Coordinates of C-alpha atoms in Angstrom, one line a residue:
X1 CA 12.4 -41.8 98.5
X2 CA 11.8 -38.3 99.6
X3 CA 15.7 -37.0 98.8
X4 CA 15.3 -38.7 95.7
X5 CA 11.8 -37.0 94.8
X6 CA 13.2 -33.4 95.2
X7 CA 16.1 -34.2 93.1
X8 CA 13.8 -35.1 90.1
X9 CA 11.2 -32.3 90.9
X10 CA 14.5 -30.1 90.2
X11 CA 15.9 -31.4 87.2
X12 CA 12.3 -31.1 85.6
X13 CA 12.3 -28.1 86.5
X14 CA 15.9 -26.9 84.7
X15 CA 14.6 -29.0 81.8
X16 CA 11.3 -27.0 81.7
X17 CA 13.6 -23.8 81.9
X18 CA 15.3 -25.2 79.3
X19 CA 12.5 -25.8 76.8
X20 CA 10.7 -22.8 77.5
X21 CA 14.6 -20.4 76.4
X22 CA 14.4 -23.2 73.7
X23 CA 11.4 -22.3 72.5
X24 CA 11.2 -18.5 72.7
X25 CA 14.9 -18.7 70.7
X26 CA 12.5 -20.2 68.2
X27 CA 10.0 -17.6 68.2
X28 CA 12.0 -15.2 68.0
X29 CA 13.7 -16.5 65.4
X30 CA 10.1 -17.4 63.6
X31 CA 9.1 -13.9 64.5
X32 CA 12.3 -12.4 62.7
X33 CA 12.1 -14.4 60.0
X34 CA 8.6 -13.2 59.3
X35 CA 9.5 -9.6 59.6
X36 CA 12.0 -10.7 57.0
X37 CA 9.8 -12.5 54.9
X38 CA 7.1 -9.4 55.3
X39 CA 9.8 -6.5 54.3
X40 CA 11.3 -8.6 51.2
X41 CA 7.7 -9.1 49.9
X42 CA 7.3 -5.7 50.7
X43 CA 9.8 -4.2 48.8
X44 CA 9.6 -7.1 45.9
X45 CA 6.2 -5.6 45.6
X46 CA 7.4 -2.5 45.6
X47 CA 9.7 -3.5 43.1
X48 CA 6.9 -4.8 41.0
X49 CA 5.1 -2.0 41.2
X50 CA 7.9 0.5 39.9
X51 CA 8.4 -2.3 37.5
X52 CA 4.9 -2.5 36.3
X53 CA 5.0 1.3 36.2
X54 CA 7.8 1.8 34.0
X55 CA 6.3 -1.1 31.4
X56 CA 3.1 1.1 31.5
X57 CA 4.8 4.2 30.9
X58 CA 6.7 2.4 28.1
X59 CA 4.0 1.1 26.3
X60 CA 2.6 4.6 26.2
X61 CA 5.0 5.4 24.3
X62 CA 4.7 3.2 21.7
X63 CA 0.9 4.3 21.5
X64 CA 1.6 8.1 21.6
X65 CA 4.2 6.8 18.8
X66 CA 1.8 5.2 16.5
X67 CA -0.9 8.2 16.9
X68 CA 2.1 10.5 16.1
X69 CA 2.8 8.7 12.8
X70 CA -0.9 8.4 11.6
X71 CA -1.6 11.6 12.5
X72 CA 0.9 14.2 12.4
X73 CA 3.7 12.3 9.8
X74 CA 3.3 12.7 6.4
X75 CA 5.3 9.8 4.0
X76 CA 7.6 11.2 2.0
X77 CA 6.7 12.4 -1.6
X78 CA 10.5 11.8 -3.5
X79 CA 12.0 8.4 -2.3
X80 CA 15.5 9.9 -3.8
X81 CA 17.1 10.1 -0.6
X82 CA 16.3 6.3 0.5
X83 CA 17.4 3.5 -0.4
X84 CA 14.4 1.3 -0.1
X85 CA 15.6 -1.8 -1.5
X86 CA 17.3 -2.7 1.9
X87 CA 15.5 -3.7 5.5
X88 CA 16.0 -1.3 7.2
X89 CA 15.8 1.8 4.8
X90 CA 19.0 3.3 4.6
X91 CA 18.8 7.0 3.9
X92 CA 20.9 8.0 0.9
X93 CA 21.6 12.0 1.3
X94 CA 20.3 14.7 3.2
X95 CA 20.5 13.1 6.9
X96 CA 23.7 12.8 9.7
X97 CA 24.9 9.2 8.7
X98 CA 24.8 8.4 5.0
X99 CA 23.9 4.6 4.6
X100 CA 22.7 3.7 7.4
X101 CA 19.1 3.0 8.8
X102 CA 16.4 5.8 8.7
X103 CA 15.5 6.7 12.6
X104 CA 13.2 9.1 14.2
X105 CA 14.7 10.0 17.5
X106 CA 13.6 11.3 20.6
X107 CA 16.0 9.3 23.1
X108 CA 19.2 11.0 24.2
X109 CA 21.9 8.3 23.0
X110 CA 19.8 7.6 19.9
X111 CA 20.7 10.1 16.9
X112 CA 18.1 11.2 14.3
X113 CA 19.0 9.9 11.2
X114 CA 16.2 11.2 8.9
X115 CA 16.6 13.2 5.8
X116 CA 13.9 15.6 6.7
X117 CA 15.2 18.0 9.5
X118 CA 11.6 19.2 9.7
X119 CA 10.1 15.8 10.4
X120 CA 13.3 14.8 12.8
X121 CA 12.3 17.7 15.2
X122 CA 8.9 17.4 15.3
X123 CA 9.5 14.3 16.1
X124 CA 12.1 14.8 19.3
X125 CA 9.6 17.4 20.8
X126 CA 6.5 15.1 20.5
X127 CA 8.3 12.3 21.9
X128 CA 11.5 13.0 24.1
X129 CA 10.8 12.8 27.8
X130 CA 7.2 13.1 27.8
X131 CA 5.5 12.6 31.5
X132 CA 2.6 10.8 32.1
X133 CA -0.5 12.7 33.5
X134 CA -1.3 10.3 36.7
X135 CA 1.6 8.6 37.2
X136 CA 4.2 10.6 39.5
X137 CA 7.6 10.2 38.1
X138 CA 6.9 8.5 35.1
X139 CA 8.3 9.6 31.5
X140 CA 8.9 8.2 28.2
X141 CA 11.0 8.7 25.1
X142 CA 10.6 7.1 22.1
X143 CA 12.8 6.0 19.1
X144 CA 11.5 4.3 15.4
X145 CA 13.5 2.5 12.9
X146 CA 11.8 2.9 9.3
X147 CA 12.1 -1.3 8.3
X148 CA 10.4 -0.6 4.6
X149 CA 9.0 1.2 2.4
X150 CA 7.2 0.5 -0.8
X151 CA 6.5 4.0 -2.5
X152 CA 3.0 3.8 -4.1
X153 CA 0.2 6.5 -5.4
X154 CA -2.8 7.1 -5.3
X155 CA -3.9 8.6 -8.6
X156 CA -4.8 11.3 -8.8
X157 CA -8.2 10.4 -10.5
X158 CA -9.6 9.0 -7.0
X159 CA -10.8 11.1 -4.7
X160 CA -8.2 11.6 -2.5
X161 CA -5.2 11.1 -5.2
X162 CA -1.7 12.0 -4.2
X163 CA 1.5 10.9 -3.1
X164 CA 0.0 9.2 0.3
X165 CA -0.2 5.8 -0.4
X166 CA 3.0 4.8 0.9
X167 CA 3.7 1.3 2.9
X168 CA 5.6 1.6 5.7
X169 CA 6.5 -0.7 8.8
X170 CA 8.1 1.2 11.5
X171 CA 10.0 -0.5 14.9
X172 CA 9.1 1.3 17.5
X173 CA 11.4 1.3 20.6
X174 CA 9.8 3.2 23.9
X175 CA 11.7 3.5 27.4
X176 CA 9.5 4.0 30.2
X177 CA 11.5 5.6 33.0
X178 CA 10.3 6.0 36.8
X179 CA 11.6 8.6 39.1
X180 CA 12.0 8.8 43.1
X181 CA 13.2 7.1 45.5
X182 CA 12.6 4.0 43.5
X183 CA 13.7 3.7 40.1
X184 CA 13.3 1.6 36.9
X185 CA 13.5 1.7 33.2
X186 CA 11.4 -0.9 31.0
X187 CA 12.2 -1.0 27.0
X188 CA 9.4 -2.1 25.1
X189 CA 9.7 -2.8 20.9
X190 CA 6.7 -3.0 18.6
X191 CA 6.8 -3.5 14.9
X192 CA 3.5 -1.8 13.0
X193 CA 3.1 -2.2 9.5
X194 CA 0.9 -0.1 7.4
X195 CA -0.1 -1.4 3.9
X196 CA -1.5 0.1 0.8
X197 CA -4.4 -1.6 -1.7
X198 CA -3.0 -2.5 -4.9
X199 CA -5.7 -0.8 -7.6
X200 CA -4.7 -2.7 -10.4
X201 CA -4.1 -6.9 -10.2
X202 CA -5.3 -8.5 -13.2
X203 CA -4.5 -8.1 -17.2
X204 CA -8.5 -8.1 -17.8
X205 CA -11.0 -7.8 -14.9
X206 CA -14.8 -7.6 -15.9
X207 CA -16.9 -5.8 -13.0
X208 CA -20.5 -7.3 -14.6
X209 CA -21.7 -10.4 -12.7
X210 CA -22.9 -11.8 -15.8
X211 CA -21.8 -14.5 -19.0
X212 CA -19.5 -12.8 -20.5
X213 CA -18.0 -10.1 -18.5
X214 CA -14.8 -11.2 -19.8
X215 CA -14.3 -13.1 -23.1
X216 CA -11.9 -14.0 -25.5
X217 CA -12.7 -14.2 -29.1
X218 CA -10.5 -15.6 -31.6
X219 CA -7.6 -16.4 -29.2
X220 CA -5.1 -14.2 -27.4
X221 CA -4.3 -14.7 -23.7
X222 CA -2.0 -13.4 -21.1
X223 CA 1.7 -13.7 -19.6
X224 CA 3.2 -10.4 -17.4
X225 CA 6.3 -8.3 -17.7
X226 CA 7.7 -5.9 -14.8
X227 CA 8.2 -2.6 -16.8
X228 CA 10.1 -1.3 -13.7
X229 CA 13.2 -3.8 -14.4
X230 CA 13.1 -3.6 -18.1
X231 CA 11.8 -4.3 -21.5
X232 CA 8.9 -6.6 -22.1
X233 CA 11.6 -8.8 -23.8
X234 CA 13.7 -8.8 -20.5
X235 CA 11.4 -9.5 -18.1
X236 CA 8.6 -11.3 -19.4
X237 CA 7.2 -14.3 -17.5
X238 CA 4.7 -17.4 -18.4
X239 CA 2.9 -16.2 -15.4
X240 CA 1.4 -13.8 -13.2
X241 CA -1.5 -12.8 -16.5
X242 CA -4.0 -13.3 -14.1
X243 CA -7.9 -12.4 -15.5
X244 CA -10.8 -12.6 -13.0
X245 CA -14.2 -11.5 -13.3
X246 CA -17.2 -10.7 -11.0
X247 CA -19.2 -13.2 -13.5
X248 CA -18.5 -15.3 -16.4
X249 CA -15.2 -15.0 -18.5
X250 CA -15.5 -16.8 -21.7
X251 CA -12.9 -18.5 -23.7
X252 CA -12.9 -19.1 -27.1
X253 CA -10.7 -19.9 -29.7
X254 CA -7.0 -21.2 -29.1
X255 CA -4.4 -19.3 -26.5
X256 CA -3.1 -19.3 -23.1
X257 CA -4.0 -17.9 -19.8
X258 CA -0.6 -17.8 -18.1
X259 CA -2.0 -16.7 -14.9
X260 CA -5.1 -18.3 -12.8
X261 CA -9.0 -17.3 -13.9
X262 CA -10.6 -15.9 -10.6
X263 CA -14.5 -14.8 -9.8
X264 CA -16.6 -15.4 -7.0
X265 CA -19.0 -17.5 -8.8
X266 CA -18.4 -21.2 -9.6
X267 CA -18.8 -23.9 -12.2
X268 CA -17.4 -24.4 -15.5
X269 CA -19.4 -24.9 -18.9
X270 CA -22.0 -23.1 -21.1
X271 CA -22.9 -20.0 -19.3
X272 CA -26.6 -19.5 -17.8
X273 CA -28.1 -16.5 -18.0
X274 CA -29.1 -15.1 -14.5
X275 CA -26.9 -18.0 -13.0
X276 CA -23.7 -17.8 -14.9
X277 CA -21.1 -20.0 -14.0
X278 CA -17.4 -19.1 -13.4
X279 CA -15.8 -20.0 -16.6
X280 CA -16.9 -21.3 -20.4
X281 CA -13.6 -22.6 -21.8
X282 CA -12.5 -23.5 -25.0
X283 CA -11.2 -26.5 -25.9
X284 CA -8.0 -25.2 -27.7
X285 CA -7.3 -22.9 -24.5
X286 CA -4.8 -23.3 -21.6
X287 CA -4.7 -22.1 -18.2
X288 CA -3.0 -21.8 -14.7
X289 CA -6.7 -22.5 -12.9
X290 CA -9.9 -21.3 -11.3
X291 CA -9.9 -20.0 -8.7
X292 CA -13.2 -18.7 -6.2
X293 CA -12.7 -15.1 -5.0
X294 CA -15.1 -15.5 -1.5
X295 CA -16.7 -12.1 -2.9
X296 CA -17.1 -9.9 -5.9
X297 CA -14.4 -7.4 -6.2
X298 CA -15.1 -3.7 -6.0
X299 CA -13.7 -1.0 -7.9
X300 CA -13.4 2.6 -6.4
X301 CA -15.0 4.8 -9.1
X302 CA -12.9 7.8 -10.2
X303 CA -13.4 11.5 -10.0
X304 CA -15.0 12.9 -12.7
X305 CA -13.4 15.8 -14.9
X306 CA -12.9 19.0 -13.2
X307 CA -13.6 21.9 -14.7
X308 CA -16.4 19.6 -16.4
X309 CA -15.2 19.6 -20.5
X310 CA -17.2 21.3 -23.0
X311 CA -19.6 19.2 -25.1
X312 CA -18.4 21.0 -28.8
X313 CA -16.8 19.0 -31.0
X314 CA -13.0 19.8 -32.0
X315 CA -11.4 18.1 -35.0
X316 CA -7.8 17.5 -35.2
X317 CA -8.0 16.9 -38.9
X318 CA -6.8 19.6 -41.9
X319 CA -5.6 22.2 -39.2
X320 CA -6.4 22.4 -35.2
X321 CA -5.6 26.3 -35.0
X322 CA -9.3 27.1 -33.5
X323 CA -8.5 24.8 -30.6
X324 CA -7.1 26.4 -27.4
X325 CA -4.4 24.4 -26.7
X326 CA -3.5 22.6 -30.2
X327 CA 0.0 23.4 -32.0
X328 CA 2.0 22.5 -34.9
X329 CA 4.7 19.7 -33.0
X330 CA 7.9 21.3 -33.3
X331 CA 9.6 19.3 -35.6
X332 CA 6.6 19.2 -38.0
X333 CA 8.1 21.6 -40.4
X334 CA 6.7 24.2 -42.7
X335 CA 3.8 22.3 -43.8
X336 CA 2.8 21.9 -39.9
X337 CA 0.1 24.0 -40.2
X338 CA -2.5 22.0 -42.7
X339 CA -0.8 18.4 -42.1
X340 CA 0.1 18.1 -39.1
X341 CA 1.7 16.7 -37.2
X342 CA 0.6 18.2 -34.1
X343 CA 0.6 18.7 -30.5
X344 CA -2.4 18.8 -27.9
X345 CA -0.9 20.3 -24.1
X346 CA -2.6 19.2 -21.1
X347 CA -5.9 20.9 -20.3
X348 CA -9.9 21.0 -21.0
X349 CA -11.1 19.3 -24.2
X350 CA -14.9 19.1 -25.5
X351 CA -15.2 15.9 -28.0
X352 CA -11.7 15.1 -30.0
X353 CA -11.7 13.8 -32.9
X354 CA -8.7 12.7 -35.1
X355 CA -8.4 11.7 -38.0
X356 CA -6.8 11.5 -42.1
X357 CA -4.0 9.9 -40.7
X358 CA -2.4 13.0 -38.8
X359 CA 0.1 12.6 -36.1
X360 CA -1.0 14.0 -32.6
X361 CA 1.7 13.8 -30.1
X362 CA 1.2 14.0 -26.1
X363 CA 3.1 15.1 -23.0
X364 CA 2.9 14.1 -19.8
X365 CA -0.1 15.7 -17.7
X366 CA -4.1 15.5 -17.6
X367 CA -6.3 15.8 -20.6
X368 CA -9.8 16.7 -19.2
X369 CA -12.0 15.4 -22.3
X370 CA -15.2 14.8 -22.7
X371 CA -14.7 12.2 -25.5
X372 CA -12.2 11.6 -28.4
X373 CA -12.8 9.4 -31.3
X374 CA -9.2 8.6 -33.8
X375 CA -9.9 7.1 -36.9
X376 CA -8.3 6.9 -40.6
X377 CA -5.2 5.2 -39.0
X378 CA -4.3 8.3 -37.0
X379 CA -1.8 7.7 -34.3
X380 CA -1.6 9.3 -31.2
X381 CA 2.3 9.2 -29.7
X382 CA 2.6 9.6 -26.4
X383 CA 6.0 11.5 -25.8
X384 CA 6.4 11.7 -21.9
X385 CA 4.3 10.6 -19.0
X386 CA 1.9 10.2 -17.3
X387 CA -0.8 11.0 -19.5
X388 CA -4.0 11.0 -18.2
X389 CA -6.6 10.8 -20.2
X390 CA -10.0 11.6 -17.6
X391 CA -13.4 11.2 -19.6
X392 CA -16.8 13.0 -18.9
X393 CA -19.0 11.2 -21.7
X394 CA -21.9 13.7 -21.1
X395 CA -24.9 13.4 -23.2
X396 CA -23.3 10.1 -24.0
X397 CA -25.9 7.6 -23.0
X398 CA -24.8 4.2 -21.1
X399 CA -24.1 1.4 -23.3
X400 CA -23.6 3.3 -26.7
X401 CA -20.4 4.7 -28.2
X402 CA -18.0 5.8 -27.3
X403 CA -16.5 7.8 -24.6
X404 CA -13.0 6.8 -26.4
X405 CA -12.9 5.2 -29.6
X406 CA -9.0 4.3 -30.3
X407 CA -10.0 1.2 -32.4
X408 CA -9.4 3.4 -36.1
X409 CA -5.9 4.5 -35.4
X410 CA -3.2 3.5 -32.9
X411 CA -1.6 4.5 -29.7
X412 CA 2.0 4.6 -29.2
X413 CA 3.8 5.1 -25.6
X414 CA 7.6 5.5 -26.4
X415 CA 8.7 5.0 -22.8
X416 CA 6.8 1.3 -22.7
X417 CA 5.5 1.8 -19.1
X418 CA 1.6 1.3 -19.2
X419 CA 1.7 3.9 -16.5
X420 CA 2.3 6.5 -18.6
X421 CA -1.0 6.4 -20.6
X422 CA -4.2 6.0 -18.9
X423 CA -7.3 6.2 -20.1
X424 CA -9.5 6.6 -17.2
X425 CA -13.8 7.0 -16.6
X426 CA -16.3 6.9 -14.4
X427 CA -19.6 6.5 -16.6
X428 CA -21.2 3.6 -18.5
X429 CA -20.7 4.8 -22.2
X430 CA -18.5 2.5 -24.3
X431 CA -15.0 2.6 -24.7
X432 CA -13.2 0.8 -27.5
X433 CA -9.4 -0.1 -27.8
X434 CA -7.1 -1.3 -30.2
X435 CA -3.8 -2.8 -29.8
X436 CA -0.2 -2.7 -30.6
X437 CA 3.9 -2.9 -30.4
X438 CA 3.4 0.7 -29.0
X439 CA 0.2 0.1 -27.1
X440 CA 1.3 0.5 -23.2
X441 CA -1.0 1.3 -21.1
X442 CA -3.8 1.3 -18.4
X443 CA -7.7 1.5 -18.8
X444 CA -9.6 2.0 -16.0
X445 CA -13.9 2.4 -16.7
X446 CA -15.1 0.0 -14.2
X447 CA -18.4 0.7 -15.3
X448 CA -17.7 0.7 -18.8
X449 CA -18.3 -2.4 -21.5
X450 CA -14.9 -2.2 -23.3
X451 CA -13.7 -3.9 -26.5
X452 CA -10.1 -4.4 -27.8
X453 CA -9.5 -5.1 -31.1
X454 CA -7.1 -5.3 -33.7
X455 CA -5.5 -8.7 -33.1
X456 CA -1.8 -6.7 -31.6
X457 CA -0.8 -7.2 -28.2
X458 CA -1.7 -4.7 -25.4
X459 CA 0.9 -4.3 -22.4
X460 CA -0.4 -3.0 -19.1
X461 CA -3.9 -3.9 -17.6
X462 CA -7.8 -3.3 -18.5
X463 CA -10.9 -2.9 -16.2
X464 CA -14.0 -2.5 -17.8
X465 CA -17.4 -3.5 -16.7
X466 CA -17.3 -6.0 -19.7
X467 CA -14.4 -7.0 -21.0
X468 CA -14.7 -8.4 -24.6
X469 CA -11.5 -9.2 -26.5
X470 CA -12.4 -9.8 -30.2
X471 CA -9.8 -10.0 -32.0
X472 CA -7.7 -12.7 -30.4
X473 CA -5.4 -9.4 -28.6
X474 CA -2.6 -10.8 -26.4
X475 CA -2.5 -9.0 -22.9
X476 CA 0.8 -8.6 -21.2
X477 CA 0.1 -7.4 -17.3
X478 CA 2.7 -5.5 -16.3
X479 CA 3.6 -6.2 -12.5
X480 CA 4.5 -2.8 -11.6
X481 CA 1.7 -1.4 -11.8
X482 CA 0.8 -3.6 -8.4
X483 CA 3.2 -0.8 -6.9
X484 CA 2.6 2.0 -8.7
X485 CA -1.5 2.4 -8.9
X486 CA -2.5 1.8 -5.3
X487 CA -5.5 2.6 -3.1
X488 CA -5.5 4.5 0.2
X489 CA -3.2 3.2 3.0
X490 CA -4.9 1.2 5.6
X491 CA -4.1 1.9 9.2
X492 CA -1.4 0.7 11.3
X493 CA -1.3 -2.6 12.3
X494 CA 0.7 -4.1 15.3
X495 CA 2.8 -6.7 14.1
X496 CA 5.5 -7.6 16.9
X497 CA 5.7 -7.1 20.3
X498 CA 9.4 -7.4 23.1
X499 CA 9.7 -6.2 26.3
X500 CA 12.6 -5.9 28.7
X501 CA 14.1 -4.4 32.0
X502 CA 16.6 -1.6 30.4

């Protein structure tokens, strides 16, 4: 029993020997495994790190991007070199590749393609390996894609007219790069869009909140035409004649609204003093709807005349000779002189009057006035545009005639483009229209009751503070004037976002 005792005692003891090699092997392997598992999350950290970095450094690209384009670019004024009926722009002359996109470079393998050399280089140096203060070894350069552009203007009637009110949407693409021992390079896209206020929407708008403040007498209505594709003929459509009104709009008679009625009020049926209801129709009328705008619509007012006009009266009538700026129109002939017709160059007007029937022709510029009243079937032609006509009104008192009185003779815009004639003030003196076949163009007197008469057709669009149409006038909106009257640009917007290791 004792030999066999000792036997056992040793083999427990070569297991034990066994176990305990067994289980340091496993230790050790445990313990290298958990180095292993320490250093890869280590260095995957690490790794994130850089990689977080580099996104960082990206996206401050795109930031330092954006401010460079709302605050240092300017849009272009002539859209001649860009074809701006493609997405994206294609520039069209003056830049490296003709017909292809528009870009702003500052990344090495990305060429500027941007008809302004000026512009390209400002660009490159604002935005080609820029480092970031902080962040050791980080840098950025920057590339944007011009996707559209819709040219618009800003009149130069509102304060702050010009040639800014351009929409744009810009792709931005930013590579974040980070230096040292460890390295990455994140690309980061971001669309931003930056849209301009259309000025002008509606055939008639009315900006009184009262019964009334647009109204149709004796029939009428409203379809559209886009003057920017073609003739009225060409391009008109049963649609798009939209009138809207901060108050009532009135209907009666017999025609057709070939748009949608809009105000913020509601209701239809005999208007209410104080508490006026949307719309009073007519039973002979027909229209596209009503519609409830969630708040009045506001008007920016425009600038008055400057230099303020003279308040002396100057008739265009047997001769103009003692007005400063008046001449016998070229092709008037010998008798020029005593009948006209005649010519009036842009300038500084006191109150205009013309009338007996003589001609006065136009050209294209401003005609600071304080008021002008045609009569005696006298027509004014408007030979090239824009003409602006900007009215003062002084010692003209609100609600009496006239700052313009065009109801006693007729207008006539050759080019039929409404943009080419406007009539635009700021006061609340009366202005009075009449319409047309020639009769293109734009009113704008927000705070201004307005009448059109005459029974013709008016194309372009009217704002007044009342709008009354008396005499059954049909208005044709012209749709291009959503483009070509606009307000100031809003900021940019963010529109898209992509990221990506590069």
């Amino acid at each position: 029993m004792k030999s066999d005792d000792r036997r056992t005692s040793k083999n427990e003891q070569g297991a034990a020997l066994v176990i305990a090699l067994v289980g340091m092997l496993v230790l050790g392997v445990l313990t290298a495994g958990l180095i292993f598992v320490t250093r890869t999350e280590t260095l995957t950290t690490a790794n994130y790190t850089t990689l977080a970095q580099a996104r960082y450094a990206a996206e401050a690209g795109v930031q330092n991007t954006i401010n460079w384009l709302s605050n240092n670019y300017t849009p272009p004024a002539n859209f001649s070199s860009y074809n701006t009926s493609t997405a994206p722009v294609r520039c069209t002359s003056g830049c490296a590749s003709s017909n292809q996109r528009v870009v702003l470079s500052g990344v090495s393998d990305v060429t500027s393609n941007y008809p302004d050399s000026t512009v390209a280089n400002a660009y490159q140096s604002a935005l080609r390996n820029q480092s970031l203060t902080g962040l050791p070894g980080a840098s950025f350069s920057t590339y944007a894609t011009l996707l559209t552009m819709t040219p618009g203007t800003t009149p130069s009637w509102l304060a702050g007219g010009g040639t800014g009110a351009v929409a744009q949407t810009w792709q931005i693409t930013s590579r974040g790069n980070i230096g040292g021992v460890r390295t990455a390079t994140v690309e980061v896209v971001a669309t931003y869009e930056r849209i301009s206020s259309p000025l002008v929407t509606y055939a008639l708008f009315g900006t009184s909140p009262t019964c009334g403040s647009v109204m149709f007498s004796g029939g009428g209505g409203t379809n559209s035409f886009d003057s920017s594709l073609g003739t009225y003929l060409l391009t008109q459509q049963a649609n798009s004649g939209n009138v809207g009104s901060n108050g009532n709009t009135t209907l009666n008679g017999n025609g057709q609204i070939a748009g949608i009625i809009e105000s913020p009020k509601t209701g239809t049926g005999t208007c209410s003093s104080g508490t006026p209801n949307a719309l009073t129709p007519g039973s002979g009328w027909t229209t596209g709807g009503l519609n409830q705008l969630s708040a009045p619509v506001t008007y920016p007012n425009p600038s008055p005349p400057d230099p303020t006009p003279t308040t002396t009266i100057q008739s265009i009538n047997s001769s103009c000779s003692t007005i400063s700026g008046c001449s016998c129109y070229p092709l008037g002939g010998f008798l020029c002189a005593v009948a006209g017709p005649y010519q009036l160059a842009p300038g500084t007007y006191g109150n205009l009057t013309l009338s007996g029937g003589k001609i006065l022709h136009l050209s294209a510029g401003t005609y600071r006035i304080n008021s002008i009243t045609v009569s005696g079937n006298a027509p004014i032609i408007i030979d090239s545009g824009p003409v602006i006509l900007n009215i003062a009104a002084q010692g003209i008192a609100s609600g009496t005639c006239c700052a313009a009185d065009l109801s006693g003779g007729s207008v006539t815009n050759l080019s039929g483009i409404p943009l080419n004639f406007q009539v635009v003030y700021g006061g609340g003196a009366r202005i009075n229209m009449a319409g047309g076949s020639g009769a293109y163009g734009v009113v704008y007197a927000p705070n201004s009751p307005l009448t059109i008469s005459g029974g013709a057709d008016w194309y372009g669009a009217i704002l007044g503070s009342t709008v009354n149409n008396s005499g059954g006038t049909a208005i044709h909106f012209d749709r291009a004037l959503v483009n070509q009257l606009t307000s100031s640009t809003s900021g940019f917007r963010n529109i898209g976002f992509s990221w990506s290791k590069f």
